[in-house]
Short mmCIF file of N, CA and C in Angstrom, two decimals:
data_model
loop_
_atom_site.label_atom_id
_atom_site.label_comp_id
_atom_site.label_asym_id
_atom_site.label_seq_id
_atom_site.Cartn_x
_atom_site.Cartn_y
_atom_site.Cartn_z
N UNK Q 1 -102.67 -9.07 -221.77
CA UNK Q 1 -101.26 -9.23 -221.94
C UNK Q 1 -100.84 -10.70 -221.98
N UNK Q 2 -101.32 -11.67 -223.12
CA UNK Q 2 -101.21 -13.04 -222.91
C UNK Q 2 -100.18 -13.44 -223.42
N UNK Q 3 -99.62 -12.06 -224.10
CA UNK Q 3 -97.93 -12.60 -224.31
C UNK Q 3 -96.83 -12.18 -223.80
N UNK Q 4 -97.07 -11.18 -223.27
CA UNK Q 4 -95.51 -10.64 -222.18
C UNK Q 4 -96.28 -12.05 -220.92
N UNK Q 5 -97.29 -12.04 -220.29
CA UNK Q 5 -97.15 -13.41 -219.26
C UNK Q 5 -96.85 -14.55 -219.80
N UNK Q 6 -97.37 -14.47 -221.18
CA UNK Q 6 -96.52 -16.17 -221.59
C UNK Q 6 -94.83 -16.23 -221.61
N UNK Q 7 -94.49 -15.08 -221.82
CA UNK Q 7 -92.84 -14.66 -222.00
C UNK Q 7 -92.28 -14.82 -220.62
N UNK Q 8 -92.64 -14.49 -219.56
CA UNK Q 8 -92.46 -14.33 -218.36
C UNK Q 8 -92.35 -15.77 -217.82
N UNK Q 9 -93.96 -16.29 -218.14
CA UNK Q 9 -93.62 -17.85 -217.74
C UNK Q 9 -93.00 -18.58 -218.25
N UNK Q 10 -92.05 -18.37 -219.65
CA UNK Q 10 -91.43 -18.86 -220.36
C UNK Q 10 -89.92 -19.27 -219.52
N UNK Q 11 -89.94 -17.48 -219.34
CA UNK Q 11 -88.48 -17.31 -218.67
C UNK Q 11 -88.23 -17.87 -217.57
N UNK Q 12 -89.36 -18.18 -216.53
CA UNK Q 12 -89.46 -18.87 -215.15
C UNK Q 12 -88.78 -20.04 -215.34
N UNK Q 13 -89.58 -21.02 -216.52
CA UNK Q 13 -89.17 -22.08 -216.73
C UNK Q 13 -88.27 -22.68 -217.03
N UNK Q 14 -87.08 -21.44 -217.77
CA UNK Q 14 -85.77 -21.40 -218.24
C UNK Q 14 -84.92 -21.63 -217.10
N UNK Q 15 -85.77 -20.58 -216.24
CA UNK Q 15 -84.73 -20.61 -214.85
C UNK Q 15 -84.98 -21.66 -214.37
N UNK Q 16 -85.50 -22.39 -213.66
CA UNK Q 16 -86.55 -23.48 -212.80
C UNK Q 16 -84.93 -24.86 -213.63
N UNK Q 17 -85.37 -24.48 -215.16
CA UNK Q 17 -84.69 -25.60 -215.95
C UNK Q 17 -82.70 -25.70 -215.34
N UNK Q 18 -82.36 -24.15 -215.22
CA UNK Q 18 -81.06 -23.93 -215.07
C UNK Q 18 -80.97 -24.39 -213.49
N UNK Q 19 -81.73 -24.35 -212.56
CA UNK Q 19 -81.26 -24.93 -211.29
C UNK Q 19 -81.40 -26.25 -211.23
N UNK Q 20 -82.10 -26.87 -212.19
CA UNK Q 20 -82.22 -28.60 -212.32
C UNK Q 20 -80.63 -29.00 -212.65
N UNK Q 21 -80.11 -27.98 -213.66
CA UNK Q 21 -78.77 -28.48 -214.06
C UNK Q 21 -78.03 -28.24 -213.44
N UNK Q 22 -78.15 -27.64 -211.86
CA UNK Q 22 -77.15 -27.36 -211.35
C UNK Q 22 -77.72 -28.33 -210.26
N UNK Q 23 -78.63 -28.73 -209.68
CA UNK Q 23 -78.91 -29.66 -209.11
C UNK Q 23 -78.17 -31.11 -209.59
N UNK Q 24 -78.53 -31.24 -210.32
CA UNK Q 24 -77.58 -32.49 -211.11
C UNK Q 24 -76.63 -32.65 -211.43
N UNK Q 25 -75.54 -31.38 -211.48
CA UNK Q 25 -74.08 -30.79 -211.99
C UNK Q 25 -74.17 -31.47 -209.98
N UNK Q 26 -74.43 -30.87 -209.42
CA UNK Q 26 -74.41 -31.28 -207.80
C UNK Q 26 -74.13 -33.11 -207.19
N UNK Q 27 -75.09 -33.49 -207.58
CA UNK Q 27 -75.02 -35.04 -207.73
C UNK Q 27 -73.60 -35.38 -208.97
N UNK Q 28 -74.02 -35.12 -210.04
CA UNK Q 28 -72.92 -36.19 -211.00
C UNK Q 28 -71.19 -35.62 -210.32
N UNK Q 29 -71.01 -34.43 -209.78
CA UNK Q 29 -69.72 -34.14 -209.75
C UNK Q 29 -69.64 -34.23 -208.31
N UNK Q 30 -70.27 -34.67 -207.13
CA UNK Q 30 -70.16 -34.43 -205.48
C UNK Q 30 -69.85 -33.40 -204.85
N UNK Q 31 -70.89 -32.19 -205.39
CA UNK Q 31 -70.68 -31.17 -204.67
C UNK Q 31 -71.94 -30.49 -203.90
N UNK Q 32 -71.76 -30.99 -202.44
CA UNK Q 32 -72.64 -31.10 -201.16
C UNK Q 32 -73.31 -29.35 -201.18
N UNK Q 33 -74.27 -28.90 -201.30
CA UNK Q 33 -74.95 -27.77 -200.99
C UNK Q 33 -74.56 -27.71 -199.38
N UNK Q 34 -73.93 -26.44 -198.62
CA UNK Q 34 -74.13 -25.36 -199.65
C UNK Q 34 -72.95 -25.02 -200.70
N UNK Q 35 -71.82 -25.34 -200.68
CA UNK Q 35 -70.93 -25.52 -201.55
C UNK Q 35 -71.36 -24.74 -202.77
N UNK Q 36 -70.37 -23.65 -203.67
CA UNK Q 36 -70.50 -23.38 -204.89
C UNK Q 36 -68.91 -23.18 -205.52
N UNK Q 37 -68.48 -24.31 -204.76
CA UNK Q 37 -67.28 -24.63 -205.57
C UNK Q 37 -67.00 -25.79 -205.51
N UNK Q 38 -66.06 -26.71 -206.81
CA UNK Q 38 -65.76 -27.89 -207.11
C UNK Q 38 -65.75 -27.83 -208.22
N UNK Q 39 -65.82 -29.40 -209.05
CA UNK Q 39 -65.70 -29.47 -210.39
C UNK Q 39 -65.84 -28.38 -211.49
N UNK Q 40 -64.69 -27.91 -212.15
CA UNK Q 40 -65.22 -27.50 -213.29
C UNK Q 40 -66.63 -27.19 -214.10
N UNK Q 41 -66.82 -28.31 -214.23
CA UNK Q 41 -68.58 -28.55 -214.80
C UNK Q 41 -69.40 -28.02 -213.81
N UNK Q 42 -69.30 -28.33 -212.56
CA UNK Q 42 -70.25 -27.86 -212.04
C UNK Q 42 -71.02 -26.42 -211.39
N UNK Q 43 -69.26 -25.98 -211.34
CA UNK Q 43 -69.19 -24.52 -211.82
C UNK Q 43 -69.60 -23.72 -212.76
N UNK Q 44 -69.15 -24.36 -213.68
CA UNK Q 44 -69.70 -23.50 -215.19
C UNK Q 44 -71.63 -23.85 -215.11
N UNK Q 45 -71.88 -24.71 -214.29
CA UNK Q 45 -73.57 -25.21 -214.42
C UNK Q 45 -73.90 -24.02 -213.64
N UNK Q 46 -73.30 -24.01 -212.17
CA UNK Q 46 -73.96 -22.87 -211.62
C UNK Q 46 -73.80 -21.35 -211.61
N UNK Q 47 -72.49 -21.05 -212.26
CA UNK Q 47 -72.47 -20.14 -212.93
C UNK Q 47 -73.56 -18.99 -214.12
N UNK Q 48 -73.77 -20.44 -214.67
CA UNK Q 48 -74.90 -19.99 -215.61
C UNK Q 48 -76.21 -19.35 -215.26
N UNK Q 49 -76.43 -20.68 -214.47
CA UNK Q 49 -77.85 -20.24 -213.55
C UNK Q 49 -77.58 -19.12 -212.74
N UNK Q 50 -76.49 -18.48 -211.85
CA UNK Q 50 -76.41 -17.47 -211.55
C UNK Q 50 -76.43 -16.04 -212.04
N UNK Q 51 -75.84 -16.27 -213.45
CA UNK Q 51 -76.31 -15.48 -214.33
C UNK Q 51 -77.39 -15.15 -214.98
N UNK Q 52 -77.99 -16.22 -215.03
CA UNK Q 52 -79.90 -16.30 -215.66
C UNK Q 52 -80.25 -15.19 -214.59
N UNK Q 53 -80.33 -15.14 -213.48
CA UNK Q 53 -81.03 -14.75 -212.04
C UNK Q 53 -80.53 -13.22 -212.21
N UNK Q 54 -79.18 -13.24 -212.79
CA UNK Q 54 -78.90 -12.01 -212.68
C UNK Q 54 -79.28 -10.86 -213.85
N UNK Q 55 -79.38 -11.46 -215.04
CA UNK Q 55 -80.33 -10.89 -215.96
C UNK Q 55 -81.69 -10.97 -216.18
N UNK Q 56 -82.24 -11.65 -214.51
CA UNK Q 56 -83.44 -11.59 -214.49
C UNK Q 56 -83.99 -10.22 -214.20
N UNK Q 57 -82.62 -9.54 -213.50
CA UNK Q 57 -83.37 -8.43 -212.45
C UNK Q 57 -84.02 -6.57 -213.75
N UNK Q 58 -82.57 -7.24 -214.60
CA UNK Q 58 -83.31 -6.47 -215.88
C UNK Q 58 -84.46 -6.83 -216.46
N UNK Q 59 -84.03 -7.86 -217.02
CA UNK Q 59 -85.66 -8.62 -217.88
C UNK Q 59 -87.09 -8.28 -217.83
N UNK Q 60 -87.14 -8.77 -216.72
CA UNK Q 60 -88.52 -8.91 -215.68
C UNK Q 60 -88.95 -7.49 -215.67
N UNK Q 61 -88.52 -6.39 -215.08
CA UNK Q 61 -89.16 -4.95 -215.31
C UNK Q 61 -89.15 -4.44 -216.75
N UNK Q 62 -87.91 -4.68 -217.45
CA UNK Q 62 -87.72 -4.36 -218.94
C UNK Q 62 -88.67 -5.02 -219.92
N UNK Q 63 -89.52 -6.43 -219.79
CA UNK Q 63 -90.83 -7.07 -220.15
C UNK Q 63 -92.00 -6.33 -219.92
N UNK Q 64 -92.46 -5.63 -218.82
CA UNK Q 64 -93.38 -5.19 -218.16
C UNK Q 64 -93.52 -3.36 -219.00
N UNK Q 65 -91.94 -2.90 -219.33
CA UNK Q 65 -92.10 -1.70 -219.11
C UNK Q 65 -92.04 -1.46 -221.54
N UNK Q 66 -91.81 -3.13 -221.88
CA UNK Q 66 -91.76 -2.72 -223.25
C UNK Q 66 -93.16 -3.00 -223.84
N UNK Q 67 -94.12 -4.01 -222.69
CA UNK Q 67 -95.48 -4.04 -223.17
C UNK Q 67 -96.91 -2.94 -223.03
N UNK Q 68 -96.01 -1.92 -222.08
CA UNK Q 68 -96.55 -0.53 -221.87
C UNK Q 68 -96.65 0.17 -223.07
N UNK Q 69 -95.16 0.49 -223.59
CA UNK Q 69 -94.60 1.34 -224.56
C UNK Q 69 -95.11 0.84 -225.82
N UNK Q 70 -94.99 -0.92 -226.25
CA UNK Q 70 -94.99 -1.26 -227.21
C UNK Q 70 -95.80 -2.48 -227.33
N UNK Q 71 -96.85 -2.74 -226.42
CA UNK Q 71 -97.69 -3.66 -226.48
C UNK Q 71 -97.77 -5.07 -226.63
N UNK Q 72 -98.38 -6.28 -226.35
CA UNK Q 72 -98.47 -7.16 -225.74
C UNK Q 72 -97.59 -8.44 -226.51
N UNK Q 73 -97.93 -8.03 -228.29
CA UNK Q 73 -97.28 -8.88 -228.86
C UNK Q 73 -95.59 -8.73 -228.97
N UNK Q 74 -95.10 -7.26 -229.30
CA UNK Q 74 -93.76 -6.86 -228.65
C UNK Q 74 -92.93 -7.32 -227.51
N UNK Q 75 -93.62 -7.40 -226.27
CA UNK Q 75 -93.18 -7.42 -225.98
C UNK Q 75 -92.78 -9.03 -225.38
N UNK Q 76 -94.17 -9.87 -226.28
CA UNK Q 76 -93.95 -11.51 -226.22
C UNK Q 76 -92.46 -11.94 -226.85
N UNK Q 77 -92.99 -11.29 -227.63
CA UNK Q 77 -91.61 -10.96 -228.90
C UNK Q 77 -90.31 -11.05 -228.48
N UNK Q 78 -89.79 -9.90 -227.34
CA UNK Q 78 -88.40 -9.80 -227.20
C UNK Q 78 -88.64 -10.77 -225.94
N UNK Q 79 -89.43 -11.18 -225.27
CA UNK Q 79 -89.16 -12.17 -224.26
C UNK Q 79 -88.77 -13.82 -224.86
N UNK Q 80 -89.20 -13.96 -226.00
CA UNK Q 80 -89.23 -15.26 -226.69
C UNK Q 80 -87.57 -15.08 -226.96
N UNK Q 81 -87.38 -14.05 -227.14
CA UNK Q 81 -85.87 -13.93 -228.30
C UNK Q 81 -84.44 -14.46 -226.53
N UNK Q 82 -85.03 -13.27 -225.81
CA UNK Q 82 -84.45 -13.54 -224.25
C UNK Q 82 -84.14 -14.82 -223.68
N UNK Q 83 -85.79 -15.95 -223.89
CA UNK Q 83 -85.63 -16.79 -223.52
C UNK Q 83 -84.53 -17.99 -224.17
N UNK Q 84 -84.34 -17.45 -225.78
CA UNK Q 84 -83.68 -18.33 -226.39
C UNK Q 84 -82.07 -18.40 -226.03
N UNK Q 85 -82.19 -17.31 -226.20
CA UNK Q 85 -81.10 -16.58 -225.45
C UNK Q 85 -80.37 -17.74 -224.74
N UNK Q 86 -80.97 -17.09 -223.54
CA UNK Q 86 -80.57 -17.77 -222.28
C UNK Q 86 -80.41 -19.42 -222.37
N UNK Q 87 -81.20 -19.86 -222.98
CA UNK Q 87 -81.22 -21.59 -223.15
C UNK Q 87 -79.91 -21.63 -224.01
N UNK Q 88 -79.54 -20.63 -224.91
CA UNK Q 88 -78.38 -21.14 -225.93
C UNK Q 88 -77.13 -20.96 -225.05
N UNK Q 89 -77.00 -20.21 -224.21
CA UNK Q 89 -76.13 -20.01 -223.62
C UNK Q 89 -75.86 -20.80 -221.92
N UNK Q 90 -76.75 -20.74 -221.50
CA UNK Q 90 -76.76 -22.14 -220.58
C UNK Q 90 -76.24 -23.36 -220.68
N UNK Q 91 -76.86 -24.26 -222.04
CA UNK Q 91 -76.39 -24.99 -222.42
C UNK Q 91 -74.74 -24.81 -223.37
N UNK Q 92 -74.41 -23.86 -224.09
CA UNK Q 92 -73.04 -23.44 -224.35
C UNK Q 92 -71.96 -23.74 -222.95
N UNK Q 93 -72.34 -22.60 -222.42
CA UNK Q 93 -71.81 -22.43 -221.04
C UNK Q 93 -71.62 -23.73 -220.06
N UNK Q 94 -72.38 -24.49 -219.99
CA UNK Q 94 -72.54 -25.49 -219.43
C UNK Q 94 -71.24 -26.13 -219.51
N UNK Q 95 -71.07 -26.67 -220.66
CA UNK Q 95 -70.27 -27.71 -221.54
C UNK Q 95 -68.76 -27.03 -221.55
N UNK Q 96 -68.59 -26.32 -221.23
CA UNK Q 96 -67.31 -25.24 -221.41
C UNK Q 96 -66.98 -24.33 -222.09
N UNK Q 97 -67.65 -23.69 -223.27
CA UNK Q 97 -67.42 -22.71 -223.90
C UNK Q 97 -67.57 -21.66 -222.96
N UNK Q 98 -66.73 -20.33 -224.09
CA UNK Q 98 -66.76 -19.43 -222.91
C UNK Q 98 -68.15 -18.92 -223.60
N UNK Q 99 -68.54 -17.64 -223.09
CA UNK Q 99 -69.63 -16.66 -223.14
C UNK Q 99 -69.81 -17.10 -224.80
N UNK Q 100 -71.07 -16.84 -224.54
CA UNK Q 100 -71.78 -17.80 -226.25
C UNK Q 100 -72.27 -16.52 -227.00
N UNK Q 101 -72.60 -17.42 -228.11
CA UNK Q 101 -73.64 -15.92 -228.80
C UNK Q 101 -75.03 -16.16 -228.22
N UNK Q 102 -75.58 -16.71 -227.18
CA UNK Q 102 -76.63 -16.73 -226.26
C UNK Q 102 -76.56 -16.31 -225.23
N UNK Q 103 -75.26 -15.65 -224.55
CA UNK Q 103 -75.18 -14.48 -223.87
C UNK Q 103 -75.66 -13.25 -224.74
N UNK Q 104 -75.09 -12.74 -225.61
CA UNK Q 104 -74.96 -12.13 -226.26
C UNK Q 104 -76.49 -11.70 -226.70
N UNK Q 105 -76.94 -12.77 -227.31
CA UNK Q 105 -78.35 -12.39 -227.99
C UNK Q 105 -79.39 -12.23 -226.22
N UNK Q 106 -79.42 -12.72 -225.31
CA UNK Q 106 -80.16 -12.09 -224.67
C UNK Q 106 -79.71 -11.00 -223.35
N UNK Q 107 -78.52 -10.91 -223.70
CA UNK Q 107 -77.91 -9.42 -222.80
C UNK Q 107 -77.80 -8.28 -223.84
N UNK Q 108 -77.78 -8.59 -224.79
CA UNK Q 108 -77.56 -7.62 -226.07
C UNK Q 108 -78.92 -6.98 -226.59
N UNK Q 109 -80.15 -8.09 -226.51
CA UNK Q 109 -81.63 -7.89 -226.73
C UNK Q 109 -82.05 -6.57 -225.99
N UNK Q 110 -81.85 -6.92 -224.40
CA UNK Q 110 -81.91 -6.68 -223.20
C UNK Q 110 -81.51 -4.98 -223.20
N UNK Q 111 -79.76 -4.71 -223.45
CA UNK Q 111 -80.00 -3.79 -223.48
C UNK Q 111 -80.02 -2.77 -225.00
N UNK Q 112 -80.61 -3.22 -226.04
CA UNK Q 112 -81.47 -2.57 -227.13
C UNK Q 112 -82.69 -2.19 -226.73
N UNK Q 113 -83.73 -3.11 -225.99
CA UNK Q 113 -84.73 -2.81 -225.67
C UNK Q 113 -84.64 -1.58 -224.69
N UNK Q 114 -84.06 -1.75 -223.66
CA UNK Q 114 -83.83 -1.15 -222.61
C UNK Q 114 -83.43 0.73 -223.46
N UNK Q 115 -83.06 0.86 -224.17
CA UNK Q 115 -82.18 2.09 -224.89
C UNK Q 115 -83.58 2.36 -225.20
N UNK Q 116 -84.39 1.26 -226.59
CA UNK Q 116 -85.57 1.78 -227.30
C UNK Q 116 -86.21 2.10 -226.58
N UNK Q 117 -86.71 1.07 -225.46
CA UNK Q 117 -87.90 2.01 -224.16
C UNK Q 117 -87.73 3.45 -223.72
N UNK Q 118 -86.87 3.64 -223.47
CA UNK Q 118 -86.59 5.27 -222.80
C UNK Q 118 -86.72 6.15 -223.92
N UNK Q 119 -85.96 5.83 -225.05
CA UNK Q 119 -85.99 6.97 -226.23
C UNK Q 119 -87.43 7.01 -226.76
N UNK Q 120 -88.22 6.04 -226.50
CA UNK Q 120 -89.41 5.75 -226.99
C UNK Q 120 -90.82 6.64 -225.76
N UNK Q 121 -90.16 6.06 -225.00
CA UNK Q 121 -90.84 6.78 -224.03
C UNK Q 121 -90.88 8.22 -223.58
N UNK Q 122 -89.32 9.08 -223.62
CA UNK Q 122 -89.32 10.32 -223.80
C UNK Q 122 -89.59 10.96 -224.89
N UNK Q 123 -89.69 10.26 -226.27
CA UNK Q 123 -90.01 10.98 -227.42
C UNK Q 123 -91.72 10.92 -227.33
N UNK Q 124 -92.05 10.22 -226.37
CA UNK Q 124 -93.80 10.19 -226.27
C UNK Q 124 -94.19 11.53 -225.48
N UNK Q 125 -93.46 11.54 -224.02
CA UNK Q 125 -93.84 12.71 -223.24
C UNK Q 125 -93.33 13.95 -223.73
N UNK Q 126 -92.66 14.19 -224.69
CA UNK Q 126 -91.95 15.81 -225.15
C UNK Q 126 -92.87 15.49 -226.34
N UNK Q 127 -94.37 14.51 -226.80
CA UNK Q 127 -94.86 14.76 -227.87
C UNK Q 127 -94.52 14.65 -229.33
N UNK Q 128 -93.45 14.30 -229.52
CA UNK Q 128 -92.37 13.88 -231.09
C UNK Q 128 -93.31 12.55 -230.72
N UNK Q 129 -93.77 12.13 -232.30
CA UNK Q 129 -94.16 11.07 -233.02
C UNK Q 129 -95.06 10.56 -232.03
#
């Protein structure tokens, strides 16, 4: 499975990347941990990253459970698309826009996959296709 774990470590790194910017949203705007309020900017920084974390909790099993169904390169596949995702919208988000089309493309990925797995998966155990 050298591509749902490359996808996975992809996504780590996305995240890892989104608490740097909120680490630094921390410093440039003076907002003392534990604090998750202040500046504008720095809000919308940790916001984001809070959100990464929170579409992690889908992701992460929904990676695992589409390289079952649909195998290793698949499921590198929709993790690459996830990860872009998330970077487009991080950085969107960041800056002040509202919800990007990088929300979108990896909450939207997220739950397509999530629909195809199950229909895919019950049309396996009732034997259709």
């Amino acid at each position: 499975m050298p591509w749902t774990i490359g996808a996975l470590v992809l996504a780590l790194i996305v995240y890892a990347w989104a608490v740097l910017k909120v680490g630094q949203a921390r410093g440039k705007y003076g907002v003392a941990a534990p604090a998750v309020t202040g500046a504008p900017e720095f809000e919308r920084a940790f916001r984001a990253q809070q959100n990464t974390v929170e579409q992690m909790v889908l992701f992460v099993p929904l990676l695992g459970l589409a390289a079952l169904v649909w195998g290793d390169i698949a499921a590198g596949a929709y993790g690459l698309v996830w990860c872009l995702g998330r970077v487009l919208y991080i950085e969107t988000y960041s800056r002040g826009a509202n919800r990007s089309a990088g929300f979108m493309l990896s909450a939207g990925v997220s739950l397509g996959v999530l629909i195809a797995v199950i229909v895919t998966f019950v049309l396996r155990h009732l034997g259709v296709g």
